Amino acid sequence: MTDLILTTFDWVPKTPRGYVRDIRVRWALEEAGLPYRVNSVPFRDRDAEHFSHQPFGQVPWLTDGDISIFESGAILLHLGELSDKLMPAEPHGRSDVKQWLFAALASVEAASQPWSFFKFSGDTEETQMRKFFDAFLEARLKHMETVFAGREWLAGSFSVADILMADVLRLVDRFDGLAAYPACRDYVACATARPSFVKAHTDQMAHFAAAD
Amino acid sequence: MTDLILTTFDWVPKTPRGYVRDIRVRWALEEAGLPYRVNSVPFRDRDAEHFSHQPFGQVPWLTDGDISIFESGAILLHLGELSDKLMPAEPHGRSDVKQWLFAALASVEAASQPWSFFKFSGDTEETQMRKFFDAFLEARLKHMETVFAGREWLAGSFSVADILMADVLRLVDRFDGLAAYPACRDYVACATARPSFVKAHTDQMAHFAAAD
């Protein structure tokens, strides 16, 4: 096997620590027991080399030999193809994992991210649009609550889809947005109690603290 | 090959016609020349059977034999694996297509969708949050402009990643959001000039008009 190298920022401000998206990749690598190294790029001065790997100037990206992949969802899919601890071998299970990887981003995070921007802004004005975004997230959580009422993990056994969905919902939980959704909250609690998450979180916090 | 069946609504209001996400799937099926049938479910009364295929009560979903897939990104990935007209066989090209499928949704549509909600609302109040969402989309388009300056299609040859990215940017173009981004606008124009898009668009319009 070639070296897997995860690239993240050298430093970030305190607020996003513990939530930088490299945690999704660390979590999957720890869960699968795949050996990897962590590489850093400057948070403040993002150069052409950075943009050649990540065209939006963000992190993370993963290199696997001569393949370089950005987007946490795409990286998780790639890792799922490397380990049956992250994606089952059976075709129906694989298809389920893939659809939930997309759903975590395009159906749930698409609603939770604008909502979280309002929360981060500290803006509490009850505008028409704010009510719209609140309702958009509520609708998605209501349906996820039904999904989790019938299953422990999204695609039969724990997979990269759960890493992505739990990380998306974890940010909602940070702002107490899951209070009315106990099954979603329990799901996040179960997922983040896994030793692989705890290790990934500890490592991310230590990585950024080392640069203070 | 088993039957591919695309499920969409029986009817939708006039405003979203031409933009319902089944167009992404129609477009890919036409591009690859894969035979398929279109099935309809009620827009107004969404039953348990509907939610068993699409847990958020939306469309489209695709059935391929006994596999049922929701999320347009996941469906496009599945179709890409069925046809080298939609995804190249070579590993680097496949990896590029996958990362751009995720990027179209999680990096570009994540910014264009909230922006489009403001546009659809008709709300023109210049709130702090509105300025934030405008800037969020501008940042993503600025980077996409650089990407398109250096290539015709996202992953070497035309692929499902272009179907998804062009459809995402097409909605921005509808509200004249690409005026300052000529490479993005040209990309949308080239993609939507393909006979496969024209057929998909005509078929979607006819499908909903038939139910009026």
mmCIF file with all atom_site columns, N, CA and C in Angstrom, chain A residues 51 55-56 58 66-71 73-74 81 92 95 98-100 102-103 105-107 110 113 117-118 121 123 129 132-133 136 140 143-144, chain B residues 51 55-56 58 66-71 73-74 81 92 95 98-100 102-103 105-107 110 113 117-118 121 123 129 132-133 136 140 143-144:
data_model
loop_
_atom_site.group_PDB
_atom_site.id
_atom_site.type_symbol
_atom_site.label_atom_id
_atom_site.label_alt_id
_atom_site.label_comp_id
_atom_site.label_asym_id
_atom_site.label_entity_id
_atom_site.label_seq_id
_atom_site.pdbx_PDB_ins_code
_atom_site.Cartn_x
_atom_site.Cartn_y
_atom_site.Cartn_z
_atom_site.occupancy
_atom_site.B_iso_or_equiv
_atom_site.pdbx_formal_charge
_atom_site.auth_seq_id
_atom_site.auth_comp_id
_atom_site.auth_asym_id
_atom_site.auth_atom_id
_atom_site.pdbx_PDB_model_num
ATOM 1   N N  . PHE A 1 51  ? -3.847  25.579 -4.126  1.00 0.00 ? 51  PHE A N  1
ATOM 2   C CA . PHE A 1 51  ? -5.013  25.616 -5.028  1.00 0.00 ? 51  PHE A CA 1
ATOM 3   C C  . PHE A 1 51  ? -4.972  24.519 -6.084  1.00 0.00 ? 51  PHE A C  1
ATOM 4   N N  . PRO A 1 55  ? -9.117  23.482 -5.205  1.00 0.00 ? 55  PRO A N  1
ATOM 5   C CA . PRO A 1 55  ? -9.332  24.694 -5.997  1.00 0.00 ? 55  PRO A CA 1
ATOM 6   C C  . PRO A 1 55  ? -10.070 25.814 -5.269  1.00 0.00 ? 55  PRO A C  1
ATOM 7   N N  . PHE A 1 56  ? -10.652 25.532 -4.089  1.00 0.00 ? 56  PHE A N  1
ATOM 8   C CA . PHE A 1 56  ? -11.322 26.581 -3.321  1.00 0.00 ? 56  PHE A CA 1
ATOM 9   C C  . PHE A 1 56  ? -10.434 27.100 -2.175  1.00 0.00 ? 56  PHE A C  1
ATOM 10  N N  . GLN A 1 58  ? -9.378  25.446 0.365   1.00 0.00 ? 58  GLN A N  1
ATOM 11  C CA . GLN A 1 58  ? -9.748  24.904 1.678   1.00 0.00 ? 58  GLN A CA 1
ATOM 12  C C  . GLN A 1 58  ? -8.952  23.642 2.005   1.00 0.00 ? 58  GLN A C  1
ATOM 13  N N  . ASP A 1 66  ? -0.049  8.706  -6.377  1.00 0.00 ? 66  ASP A N  1
ATOM 14  C CA . ASP A 1 66  ? -0.088  9.878  -7.266  1.00 0.00 ? 66  ASP A CA 1
ATOM 15  C C  . ASP A 1 66  ? -1.507  10.399 -7.493  1.00 0.00 ? 66  ASP A C  1
ATOM 16  N N  . ILE A 1 67  ? -2.462  9.928  -6.673  1.00 0.00 ? 67  ILE A N  1
ATOM 17  C CA . ILE A 1 67  ? -3.825  10.453 -6.752  1.00 0.00 ? 67  ILE A CA 1
ATOM 18  C C  . ILE A 1 67  ? -4.036  11.452 -5.615  1.00 0.00 ? 67  ILE A C  1
ATOM 19  N N  . SER A 1 68  ? -4.546  12.636 -5.951  1.00 0.00 ? 68  SER A N  1
ATOM 20  C CA . SER A 1 68  ? -4.838  13.682 -4.967  1.00 0.00 ? 68  SER A CA 1
ATOM 21  C C  . SER A 1 68  ? -6.334  13.958 -5.009  1.00 0.00 ? 68  SER A C  1
ATOM 22  N N  . ILE A 1 69  ? -6.986  13.927 -3.855  1.00 0.00 ? 69  ILE A N  1
ATOM 23  C CA . ILE A 1 69  ? -8.449  14.054 -3.799  1.00 0.00 ? 69  ILE A CA 1
ATOM 24  C C  . ILE A 1 69  ? -8.837  15.120 -2.797  1.00 0.00 ? 69  ILE A C  1
ATOM 25  N N  . PHE A 1 70  ? -9.709  16.064 -3.237  1.00 0.00 ? 70  PHE A N  1
ATOM 26  C CA . PHE A 1 70  ? -10.288 17.016 -2.280  1.00 0.00 ? 70  PHE A CA 1
ATOM 27  C C  . PHE A 1 70  ? -11.770 16.709 -2.134  1.00 0.00 ? 70  PHE A C  1
ATOM 28  N N  . GLU A 1 71  ? -12.433 17.408 -1.236  1.00 0.00 ? 71  GLU A N  1
ATOM 29  C CA . GLU A 1 71  ? -13.834 17.204 -0.834  1.00 0.00 ? 71  GLU A CA 1
ATOM 30  C C  . GLU A 1 71  ? -13.904 16.036 0.148   1.00 0.00 ? 71  GLU A C  1
ATOM 31  N N  . GLY A 1 73  ? -16.349 14.360 1.245   1.00 0.00 ? 73  GLY A N  1
ATOM 32  C CA . GLY A 1 73  ? -17.209 13.261 0.787   1.00 0.00 ? 73  GLY A CA 1
ATOM 33  C C  . GLY A 1 73  ? -16.475 12.347 -0.185  1.00 0.00 ? 73  GLY A C  1
ATOM 34  N N  . ALA A 1 74  ? -15.724 12.933 -1.107  1.00 0.00 ? 74  ALA A N  1
ATOM 35  C CA . ALA A 1 74  ? -14.980 12.140 -2.094  1.00 0.00 ? 74  ALA A CA 1
ATOM 36  C C  . ALA A 1 74  ? -13.849 11.361 -1.425  1.00 0.00 ? 74  ALA A C  1
ATOM 37  N N  . GLU A 1 81  ? -13.550 2.566  -0.277  1.00 0.00 ? 81  GLU A N  1
ATOM 38  C CA . GLU A 1 81  ? -13.156 1.552  -1.269  1.00 0.00 ? 81  GLU A CA 1
ATOM 39  C C  . GLU A 1 81  ? -11.871 0.827  -0.874  1.00 0.00 ? 81  GLU A C  1
ATOM 40  N N  . HIS A 1 92  ? -25.717 -3.943 -2.438  1.00 0.00 ? 92  HIS A N  1
ATOM 41  C CA . HIS A 1 92  ? -26.784 -3.112 -1.883  1.00 0.00 ? 92  HIS A CA 1
ATOM 42  C C  . HIS A 1 92  ? -26.246 -2.217 -0.772  1.00 0.00 ? 92  HIS A C  1
ATOM 43  N N  . SER A 1 95  ? -24.179 0.618  -2.270  1.00 0.00 ? 95  SER A N  1
ATOM 44  C CA . SER A 1 95  ? -25.055 1.629  -2.865  1.00 0.00 ? 95  SER A CA 1
ATOM 45  C C  . SER A 1 95  ? -25.688 2.493  -1.765  1.00 0.00 ? 95  SER A C  1
ATOM 46  N N  . LYS A 1 98  ? -23.146 4.982  -0.440  1.00 0.00 ? 98  LYS A N  1
ATOM 47  C CA . LYS A 1 98  ? -22.908 6.094  -1.373  1.00 0.00 ? 98  LYS A CA 1
ATOM 48  C C  . LYS A 1 98  ? -24.060 7.095  -1.341  1.00 0.00 ? 98  LYS A C  1
ATOM 49  N N  . GLN A 1 99  ? -25.298 6.604  -1.337  1.00 0.00 ? 99  GLN A N  1
ATOM 50  C CA . GLN A 1 99  ? -26.414 7.557  -1.344  1.00 0.00 ? 99  GLN A CA 1
ATOM 51  C C  . GLN A 1 99  ? -26.466 8.352  -0.043  1.00 0.00 ? 99  GLN A C  1
ATOM 52  N N  . TRP A 1 100 ? -26.098 7.735  1.070   1.00 0.00 ? 100 TRP A N  1
ATOM 53  C CA . TRP A 1 100 ? -26.117 8.479  2.332   1.00 0.00 ? 100 TRP A CA 1
ATOM 54  C C  . TRP A 1 100 ? -24.935 9.433  2.460   1.00 0.00 ? 100 TRP A C  1
ATOM 55  N N  . PHE A 1 102 ? -23.877 11.200 -0.062  1.00 0.00 ? 102 PHE A N  1
ATOM 56  C CA . PHE A 1 102 ? -24.411 12.378 -0.760  1.00 0.00 ? 102 PHE A CA 1
ATOM 57  C C  . PHE A 1 102 ? -25.521 13.047 0.055   1.00 0.00 ? 102 PHE A C  1
ATOM 58  N N  . ALA A 1 103 ? -26.381 12.250 0.681   1.00 0.00 ? 103 ALA A N  1
ATOM 59  C CA . ALA A 1 103 ? -27.499 12.823 1.438   1.00 0.00 ? 103 ALA A CA 1
ATOM 60  C C  . ALA A 1 103 ? -27.005 13.641 2.632   1.00 0.00 ? 103 ALA A C  1
ATOM 61  N N  . LEU A 1 105 ? -24.462 15.440 2.824   1.00 0.00 ? 105 LEU A N  1
ATOM 62  C CA . LEU A 1 105 ? -24.012 16.749 2.345   1.00 0.00 ? 105 LEU A CA 1
ATOM 63  C C  . LEU A 1 105 ? -25.137 17.525 1.669   1.00 0.00 ? 105 LEU A C  1
ATOM 64  N N  . ALA A 1 106 ? -25.783 16.904 0.669   1.00 0.00 ? 106 ALA A N  1
ATOM 65  C CA . ALA A 1 106 ? -26.696 17.650 -0.204  1.00 0.00 ? 106 ALA A CA 1
ATOM 66  C C  . ALA A 1 106 ? -28.095 17.801 0.388   1.00 0.00 ? 106 ALA A C  1
ATOM 67  N N  . SER A 1 107 ? -28.480 16.927 1.310   1.00 0.00 ? 107 SER A N  1
ATOM 68  C CA . SER A 1 107 ? -29.804 17.089 1.929   1.00 0.00 ? 107 SER A CA 1
ATOM 69  C C  . SER A 1 107 ? -29.712 17.641 3.348   1.00 0.00 ? 107 SER A C  1
ATOM 70  N N  . ALA A 1 110 ? -26.685 20.837 3.526   1.00 0.00 ? 110 ALA A N  1
ATOM 71  C CA . ALA A 1 110 ? -27.205 21.947 2.716   1.00 0.00 ? 110 ALA A CA 1
ATOM 72  C C  . ALA A 1 110 ? -28.191 22.791 3.523   1.00 0.00 ? 110 ALA A C  1
ATOM 73  N N  . GLN A 1 113 ? -25.873 24.027 7.185   1.00 0.00 ? 113 GLN A N  1
ATOM 74  C CA . GLN A 1 113 ? -24.791 25.000 7.044   1.00 0.00 ? 113 GLN A CA 1
ATOM 75  C C  . GLN A 1 113 ? -25.300 26.441 7.040   1.00 0.00 ? 113 GLN A C  1
ATOM 76  N N  . PHE A 1 117 ? -24.500 29.286 9.904   1.00 0.00 ? 117 PHE A N  1
ATOM 77  C CA . PHE A 1 117 ? -23.944 30.626 9.625   1.00 0.00 ? 117 PHE A CA 1
ATOM 78  C C  . PHE A 1 117 ? -24.706 31.688 10.414  1.00 0.00 ? 117 PHE A C  1
ATOM 79  N N  . PHE A 1 118 ? -26.032 31.559 10.478  1.00 0.00 ? 118 PHE A N  1
ATOM 80  C CA . PHE A 1 118 ? -26.825 32.493 11.291  1.00 0.00 ? 118 PHE A CA 1
ATOM 81  C C  . PHE A 1 118 ? -26.400 32.395 12.762  1.00 0.00 ? 118 PHE A C  1
ATOM 82  N N  . SER A 1 121 ? -23.001 33.949 13.329  1.00 0.00 ? 121 SER A N  1
ATOM 83  C CA . SER A 1 121 ? -23.008 35.406 13.166  1.00 0.00 ? 121 SER A CA 1
ATOM 84  C C  . SER A 1 121 ? -23.443 36.124 14.433  1.00 0.00 ? 121 SER A C  1
ATOM 85  N N  . ASP A 1 123 ? -26.295 36.954 14.920  1.00 0.00 ? 123 ASP A N  1
ATOM 86  C CA . ASP A 1 123 ? -27.439 37.763 14.478  1.00 0.00 ? 123 ASP A CA 1
ATOM 87  C C  . ASP A 1 123 ? -28.726 37.041 14.902  1.00 0.00 ? 123 ASP A C  1
ATOM 88  N N  . MET A 1 129 ? -36.235 35.484 6.026   1.00 0.00 ? 129 MET A N  1
ATOM 89  C CA . MET A 1 129 ? -35.296 34.493 5.513   1.00 0.00 ? 129 MET A CA 1
ATOM 90  C C  . MET A 1 129 ? -34.744 33.615 6.630   1.00 0.00 ? 129 MET A C  1
ATOM 91  N N  . PHE A 1 132 ? -37.198 31.062 7.260   1.00 0.00 ? 132 PHE A N  1
ATOM 92  C CA . PHE A 1 132 ? -37.159 30.090 6.166   1.00 0.00 ? 132 PHE A CA 1
ATOM 93  C C  . PHE A 1 132 ? -36.050 29.059 6.393   1.00 0.00 ? 132 PHE A C  1
ATOM 94  N N  . PHE A 1 133 ? -34.837 29.528 6.729   1.00 0.00 ? 133 PHE A N  1
ATOM 95  C CA . PHE A 1 133 ? -33.714 28.603 6.921   1.00 0.00 ? 133 PHE A CA 1
ATOM 96  C C  . PHE A 1 133 ? -33.920 27.725 8.160   1.00 0.00 ? 133 PHE A C  1
ATOM 97  N N  . PHE A 1 136 ? -36.255 25.072 7.030   1.00 0.00 ? 136 PHE A N  1
ATOM 98  C CA . PHE A 1 136 ? -35.572 24.176 6.090   1.00 0.00 ? 136 PHE A CA 1
ATOM 99  C C  . PHE A 1 136 ? -34.829 23.086 6.881   1.00 0.00 ? 136 PHE A C  1
ATOM 100 N N  . ARG A 1 140 ? -35.628 18.760 7.484   1.00 0.00 ? 140 ARG A N  1
ATOM 101 C CA . ARG A 1 140 ? -34.654 17.681 7.253   1.00 0.00 ? 140 ARG A CA 1
ATOM 102 C C  . ARG A 1 140 ? -34.449 16.851 8.515   1.00 0.00 ? 140 ARG A C  1
ATOM 103 N N  . HIS A 1 143 ? -37.253 14.354 9.201   1.00 0.00 ? 143 HIS A N  1
ATOM 104 C CA . HIS A 1 143 ? -37.146 13.118 8.414   1.00 0.00 ? 143 HIS A CA 1
ATOM 105 C C  . HIS A 1 143 ? -35.994 12.240 8.915   1.00 0.00 ? 143 HIS A C  1
ATOM 106 N N  . MET A 1 144 ? -34.882 12.854 9.315   1.00 0.00 ? 144 MET A N  1
ATOM 107 C CA . MET A 1 144 ? -33.767 12.054 9.852   1.00 0.00 ? 144 MET A CA 1
ATOM 108 C C  . MET A 1 144 ? -34.168 11.368 11.154  1.00 0.00 ? 144 MET A C  1
ATOM 109 N N  . PHE B 1 51  ? -41.612 7.606  0.721   1.00 0.00 ? 51  PHE B N  1
ATOM 110 C CA . PHE B 1 51  ? -40.569 7.842  1.734   1.00 0.00 ? 51  PHE B CA 1
ATOM 111 C C  . PHE B 1 51  ? -39.623 6.649  1.888   1.00 0.00 ? 51  PHE B C  1
ATOM 112 N N  . PRO B 1 55  ? -36.160 9.303  1.642   1.00 0.00 ? 55  PRO B N  1
ATOM 113 C CA . PRO B 1 55  ? -36.584 9.583  3.025   1.00 0.00 ? 55  PRO B CA 1
ATOM 114 C C  . PRO B 1 55  ? -36.944 11.041 3.295   1.00 0.00 ? 55  PRO B C  1
ATOM 115 N N  . PHE B 1 56  ? -36.632 11.957 2.360   1.00 0.00 ? 56  PHE B N  1
ATOM 116 C CA . PHE B 1 56  ? -37.008 13.356 2.548   1.00 0.00 ? 56  PHE B CA 1
ATOM 117 C C  . PHE B 1 56  ? -38.263 13.715 1.746   1.00 0.00 ? 56  PHE B C  1
ATOM 118 N N  . GLN B 1 58  ? -38.635 13.714 -1.446  1.00 0.00 ? 58  GLN B N  1
ATOM 119 C CA . GLN B 1 58  ? -38.344 14.441 -2.682  1.00 0.00 ? 58  GLN B CA 1
ATOM 120 C C  . GLN B 1 58  ? -38.205 13.494 -3.872  1.00 0.00 ? 58  GLN B C  1
ATOM 121 N N  . ASP B 1 66  ? -33.054 -4.549 -8.384  1.00 0.00 ? 66  ASP B N  1
ATOM 122 C CA . ASP B 1 66  ? -33.548 -4.456 -6.997  1.00 0.00 ? 66  ASP B CA 1
ATOM 123 C C  . ASP B 1 66  ? -32.788 -3.420 -6.172  1.00 0.00 ? 66  ASP B C  1
ATOM 124 N N  . ILE B 1 67  ? -31.993 -2.573 -6.843  1.00 0.00 ? 67  ILE B N  1
ATOM 125 C CA . ILE B 1 67  ? -31.317 -1.484 -6.126  1.00 0.00 ? 67  ILE B CA 1
ATOM 126 C C  . ILE B 1 67  ? -32.082 -0.187 -6.369  1.00 0.00 ? 67  ILE B C  1
ATOM 127 N N  . SER B 1 68  ? -32.385 0.528  -5.278  1.00 0.00 ? 68  SER B N  1
ATOM 128 C CA . SER B 1 68  ? -33.091 1.813  -5.356  1.00 0.00 ? 68  SER B CA 1
ATOM 129 C C  . SER B 1 68  ? -32.162 2.885  -4.786  1.00 0.00 ? 68  SER B C  1
ATOM 130 N N  . ILE B 1 69  ? -31.955 3.966  -5.539  1.00 0.00 ? 69  ILE B N  1
ATOM 131 C CA . ILE B 1 69  ? -30.984 4.995  -5.143  1.00 0.00 ? 69  ILE B CA 1
ATOM 132 C C  . ILE B 1 69  ? -31.623 6.374  -5.183  1.00 0.00 ? 69  ILE B C  1
ATOM 133 N N  . PHE B 1 70  ? -31.483 7.133  -4.084  1.00 0.00 ? 70  PHE B N  1
ATOM 134 C CA . PHE B 1 70  ? -31.915 8.528  -4.108  1.00 0.00 ? 70  PHE B CA 1
ATOM 135 C C  . PHE B 1 70  ? -30.675 9.416  -4.033  1.00 0.00 ? 70  PHE B C  1
ATOM 136 N N  . GLU B 1 71  ? -30.856 10.719 -4.148  1.00 0.00 ? 71  GLU B N  1
ATOM 137 C CA . GLU B 1 71  ? -29.809 11.746 -4.226  1.00 0.00 ? 71  GLU B CA 1
ATOM 138 C C  . GLU B 1 71  ? -29.249 11.778 -5.651  1.00 0.00 ? 71  GLU B C  1
ATOM 139 N N  . GLY B 1 73  ? -26.684 13.145 -6.890  1.00 0.00 ? 73  GLY B N  1
ATOM 140 C CA . GLY B 1 73  ? -25.242 12.869 -6.960  1.00 0.00 ? 73  GLY B CA 1
ATOM 141 C C  . GLY B 1 73  ? -24.947 11.376 -6.933  1.00 0.00 ? 73  GLY B C  1
ATOM 142 N N  . ALA B 1 74  ? -25.634 10.653 -6.063  1.00 0.00 ? 74  ALA B N  1
ATOM 143 C CA . ALA B 1 74  ? -25.423 9.203  -5.950  1.00 0.00 ? 74  ALA B CA 1
ATOM 144 C C  . ALA B 1 74  ? -25.919 8.484  -7.203  1.00 0.00 ? 74  ALA B C  1
ATOM 145 N N  . GLU B 1 81  ? -20.800 4.569  -13.322 1.00 0.00 ? 81  GLU B N  1
ATOM 146 C CA . GLU B 1 81  ? -20.195 3.234  -13.239 1.00 0.00 ? 81  GLU B CA 1
ATOM 147 C C  . GLU B 1 81  ? -20.771 2.281  -14.290 1.00 0.00 ? 81  GLU B C  1
ATOM 148 N N  . HIS B 1 92  ? -7.258  7.803  -12.437 1.00 0.00 ? 92  HIS B N  1
ATOM 149 C CA . HIS B 1 92  ? -7.148  9.228  -12.108 1.00 0.00 ? 92  HIS B CA 1
ATOM 150 C C  . HIS B 1 92  ? -8.392  9.985  -12.566 1.00 0.00 ? 92  HIS B C  1
ATOM 151 N N  . SER B 1 95  ? -11.319 9.216  -10.257 1.00 0.00 ? 95  SER B N  1
ATOM 152 C CA . SER B 1 95  ? -11.184 9.926  -8.990  1.00 0.00 ? 95  SER B CA 1
ATOM 153 C C  . SER B 1 95  ? -11.541 11.403 -9.166  1.00 0.00 ? 95  SER B C  1
ATOM 154 N N  . LYS B 1 98  ? -15.316 11.803 -9.381  1.00 0.00 ? 98  LYS B N  1
ATOM 155 C CA . LYS B 1 98  ? -15.963 11.663 -8.064  1.00 0.00 ? 98  LYS B CA 1
ATOM 156 C C  . LYS B 1 98  ? -15.770 12.913 -7.210  1.00 0.00 ? 98  LYS B C  1
ATOM 157 N N  . GLN B 1 99  ? -14.557 13.463 -7.192  1.00 0.00 ? 99  GLN B N  1
ATOM 158 C CA . GLN B 1 99  ? -14.351 14.644 -6.345  1.00 0.00 ? 99  GLN B CA 1
ATOM 159 C C  . GLN B 1 99  ? -15.154 15.837 -6.865  1.00 0.00 ? 99  GLN B C  1
ATOM 160 N N  . TRP B 1 100 ? -15.298 15.950 -8.186  1.00 0.00 ? 100 TRP B N  1
ATOM 161 C CA . TRP B 1 100 ? -16.071 17.066 -8.725  1.00 0.00 ? 100 TRP B CA 1
ATOM 162 C C  . TRP B 1 100 ? -17.574 16.858 -8.557  1.00 0.00 ? 100 TRP B C  1
ATOM 163 N N  . PHE B 1 102 ? -18.848 15.601 -5.840  1.00 0.00 ? 102 PHE B N  1
ATOM 164 C CA . PHE B 1 102 ? -19.043 16.116 -4.480  1.00 0.00 ? 102 PHE B CA 1
ATOM 165 C C  . PHE B 1 102 ? -18.865 17.634 -4.437  1.00 0.00 ? 102 PHE B C  1
ATOM 166 N N  . ALA B 1 103 ? -17.884 18.151 -5.172  1.00 0.00 ? 103 ALA B N  1
ATOM 167 C CA . ALA B 1 103 ? -17.627 19.599 -5.141  1.00 0.00 ? 103 ALA B CA 1
ATOM 168 C C  . ALA B 1 103 ? -18.805 20.391 -5.707  1.00 0.00 ? 103 ALA B C  1
ATOM 169 N N  . LEU B 1 105 ? -21.846 19.777 -5.432  1.00 0.00 ? 105 LEU B N  1
ATOM 170 C CA . LEU B 1 105 ? -22.887 19.858 -4.408  1.00 0.00 ? 105 LEU B CA 1
ATOM 171 C C  . LEU B 1 105 ? -22.387 20.567 -3.149  1.00 0.00 ? 105 LEU B C  1
ATOM 172 N N  . ALA B 1 106 ? -21.287 20.084 -2.569  1.00 0.00 ? 106 ALA B N  1
ATOM 173 C CA . ALA B 1 106 ? -20.874 20.531 -1.233  1.00 0.00 ? 106 ALA B CA 1
ATOM 174 C C  . ALA B 1 106 ? -20.096 21.844 -1.255  1.00 0.00 ? 106 ALA B C  1
ATOM 175 N N  . SER B 1 107 ? -19.489 22.197 -2.388  1.00 0.00 ? 107 SER B N  1
ATOM 176 C CA . SER B 1 107 ? -18.780 23.483 -2.438  1.00 0.00 ? 107 SER B CA 1
ATOM 177 C C  . SER B 1 107 ? -19.548 24.540 -3.231  1.00 0.00 ? 107 SER B C  1
ATOM 178 N N  . ALA B 1 110 ? -23.845 24.305 -2.263  1.00 0.00 ? 110 ALA B N  1
ATOM 179 C CA . ALA B 1 110 ? -23.973 24.716 -0.856  1.00 0.00 ? 110 ALA B CA 1
ATOM 180 C C  . ALA B 1 110 ? -23.996 26.237 -0.738  1.00 0.00 ? 110 ALA B C  1
ATOM 181 N N  . GLN B 1 113 ? -27.378 27.523 -3.430  1.00 0.00 ? 113 GLN B N  1
ATOM 182 C CA . GLN B 1 113 ? -28.754 27.239 -3.008  1.00 0.00 ? 113 GLN B CA 1
ATOM 183 C C  . GLN B 1 113 ? -29.298 28.275 -2.042  1.00 0.00 ? 113 GLN B C  1
ATOM 184 N N  . PHE B 1 117 ? -32.411 30.879 -2.770  1.00 0.00 ? 117 PHE B N  1
ATOM 185 C CA . PHE B 1 117 ? -33.597 31.025 -1.913  1.00 0.00 ? 117 PHE B CA 1
ATOM 186 C C  . PHE B 1 117 ? -33.925 32.509 -1.715  1.00 0.00 ? 117 PHE B C  1
ATOM 187 N N  . PHE B 1 118 ? -32.880 33.328 -1.511  1.00 0.00 ? 118 PHE B N  1
ATOM 188 C CA . PHE B 1 118 ? -33.109 34.770 -1.399  1.00 0.00 ? 118 PHE B CA 1
ATOM 189 C C  . PHE B 1 118 ? -33.718 35.312 -2.687  1.00 0.00 ? 118 PHE B C  1
ATOM 190 N N  . SER B 1 121 ? -37.331 34.254 -3.074  1.00 0.00 ? 121 SER B N  1
ATOM 191 C CA . SER B 1 121 ? -38.210 34.891 -2.084  1.00 0.00 ? 121 SER B CA 1
ATOM 192 C C  . SER B 1 121 ? -38.666 36.275 -2.543  1.00 0.00 ? 121 SER B C  1
ATOM 193 N N  . ASP B 1 123 ? -37.247 38.792 -1.705  1.00 0.00 ? 123 ASP B N  1
ATOM 194 C CA . ASP B 1 123 ? -36.814 39.670 -0.617  1.00 0.00 ? 123 ASP B CA 1
ATOM 195 C C  . ASP B 1 123 ? -35.533 40.389 -1.056  1.00 0.00 ? 123 ASP B C  1
ATOM 196 N N  . MET B 1 129 ? -26.845 39.184 6.772   1.00 0.00 ? 129 MET B N  1
ATOM 197 C CA . MET B 1 129 ? -26.773 37.783 6.353   1.00 0.00 ? 129 MET B CA 1
ATOM 198 C C  . MET B 1 129 ? -26.896 37.652 4.843   1.00 0.00 ? 129 MET B C  1
ATOM 199 N N  . PHE B 1 132 ? -23.630 38.301 3.466   1.00 0.00 ? 132 PHE B N  1
ATOM 200 C CA . PHE B 1 132 ? -22.771 37.152 3.730   1.00 0.00 ? 132 PHE B CA 1
ATOM 201 C C  . PHE B 1 132 ? -22.977 36.061 2.675   1.00 0.00 ? 132 PHE B C  1
ATOM 202 N N  . PHE B 1 133 ? -24.247 35.731 2.385   1.00 0.00 ? 133 PHE B N  1
ATOM 203 C CA . PHE B 1 133 ? -24.517 34.662 1.419   1.00 0.00 ? 133 PHE B CA 1
ATOM 204 C C  . PHE B 1 133 ? -24.128 35.075 0.002   1.00 0.00 ? 133 PHE B C  1
ATOM 205 N N  . PHE B 1 136 ? -20.447 34.587 -0.109  1.00 0.00 ? 136 PHE B N  1
ATOM 206 C CA . PHE B 1 136 ? -20.137 33.147 -0.078  1.00 0.00 ? 136 PHE B CA 1
ATOM 207 C C  . PHE B 1 136 ? -20.190 32.594 -1.507  1.00 0.00 ? 136 PHE B C  1
ATOM 208 N N  . ARG B 1 140 ? -16.994 31.299 -4.304  1.00 0.00 ? 140 ARG B N  1
ATOM 209 C CA . ARG B 1 140 ? -16.958 30.004 -5.000  1.00 0.00 ? 140 ARG B CA 1
ATOM 210 C C  . ARG B 1 140 ? -16.902 30.184 -6.513  1.00 0.00 ? 140 ARG B C  1
ATOM 211 N N  . HIS B 1 143 ? -13.427 31.133 -7.800  1.00 0.00 ? 143 HIS B N  1
ATOM 212 C CA . HIS B 1 143 ? -12.529 29.983 -7.947  1.00 0.00 ? 143 HIS B CA 1
ATOM 213 C C  . HIS B 1 143 ? -12.934 29.110 -9.128  1.00 0.00 ? 143 HIS B C  1
ATOM 214 N N  . MET B 1 144 ? -14.232 28.941 -9.361  1.00 0.00 ? 144 MET B N  1
ATOM 215 C CA . MET B 1 144 ? -14.672 28.139 -10.521 1.00 0.00 ? 144 MET B CA 1
ATOM 216 C C  . MET B 1 144 ? -14.266 28.814 -11.821 1.00 0.00 ? 144 MET B C  1
#
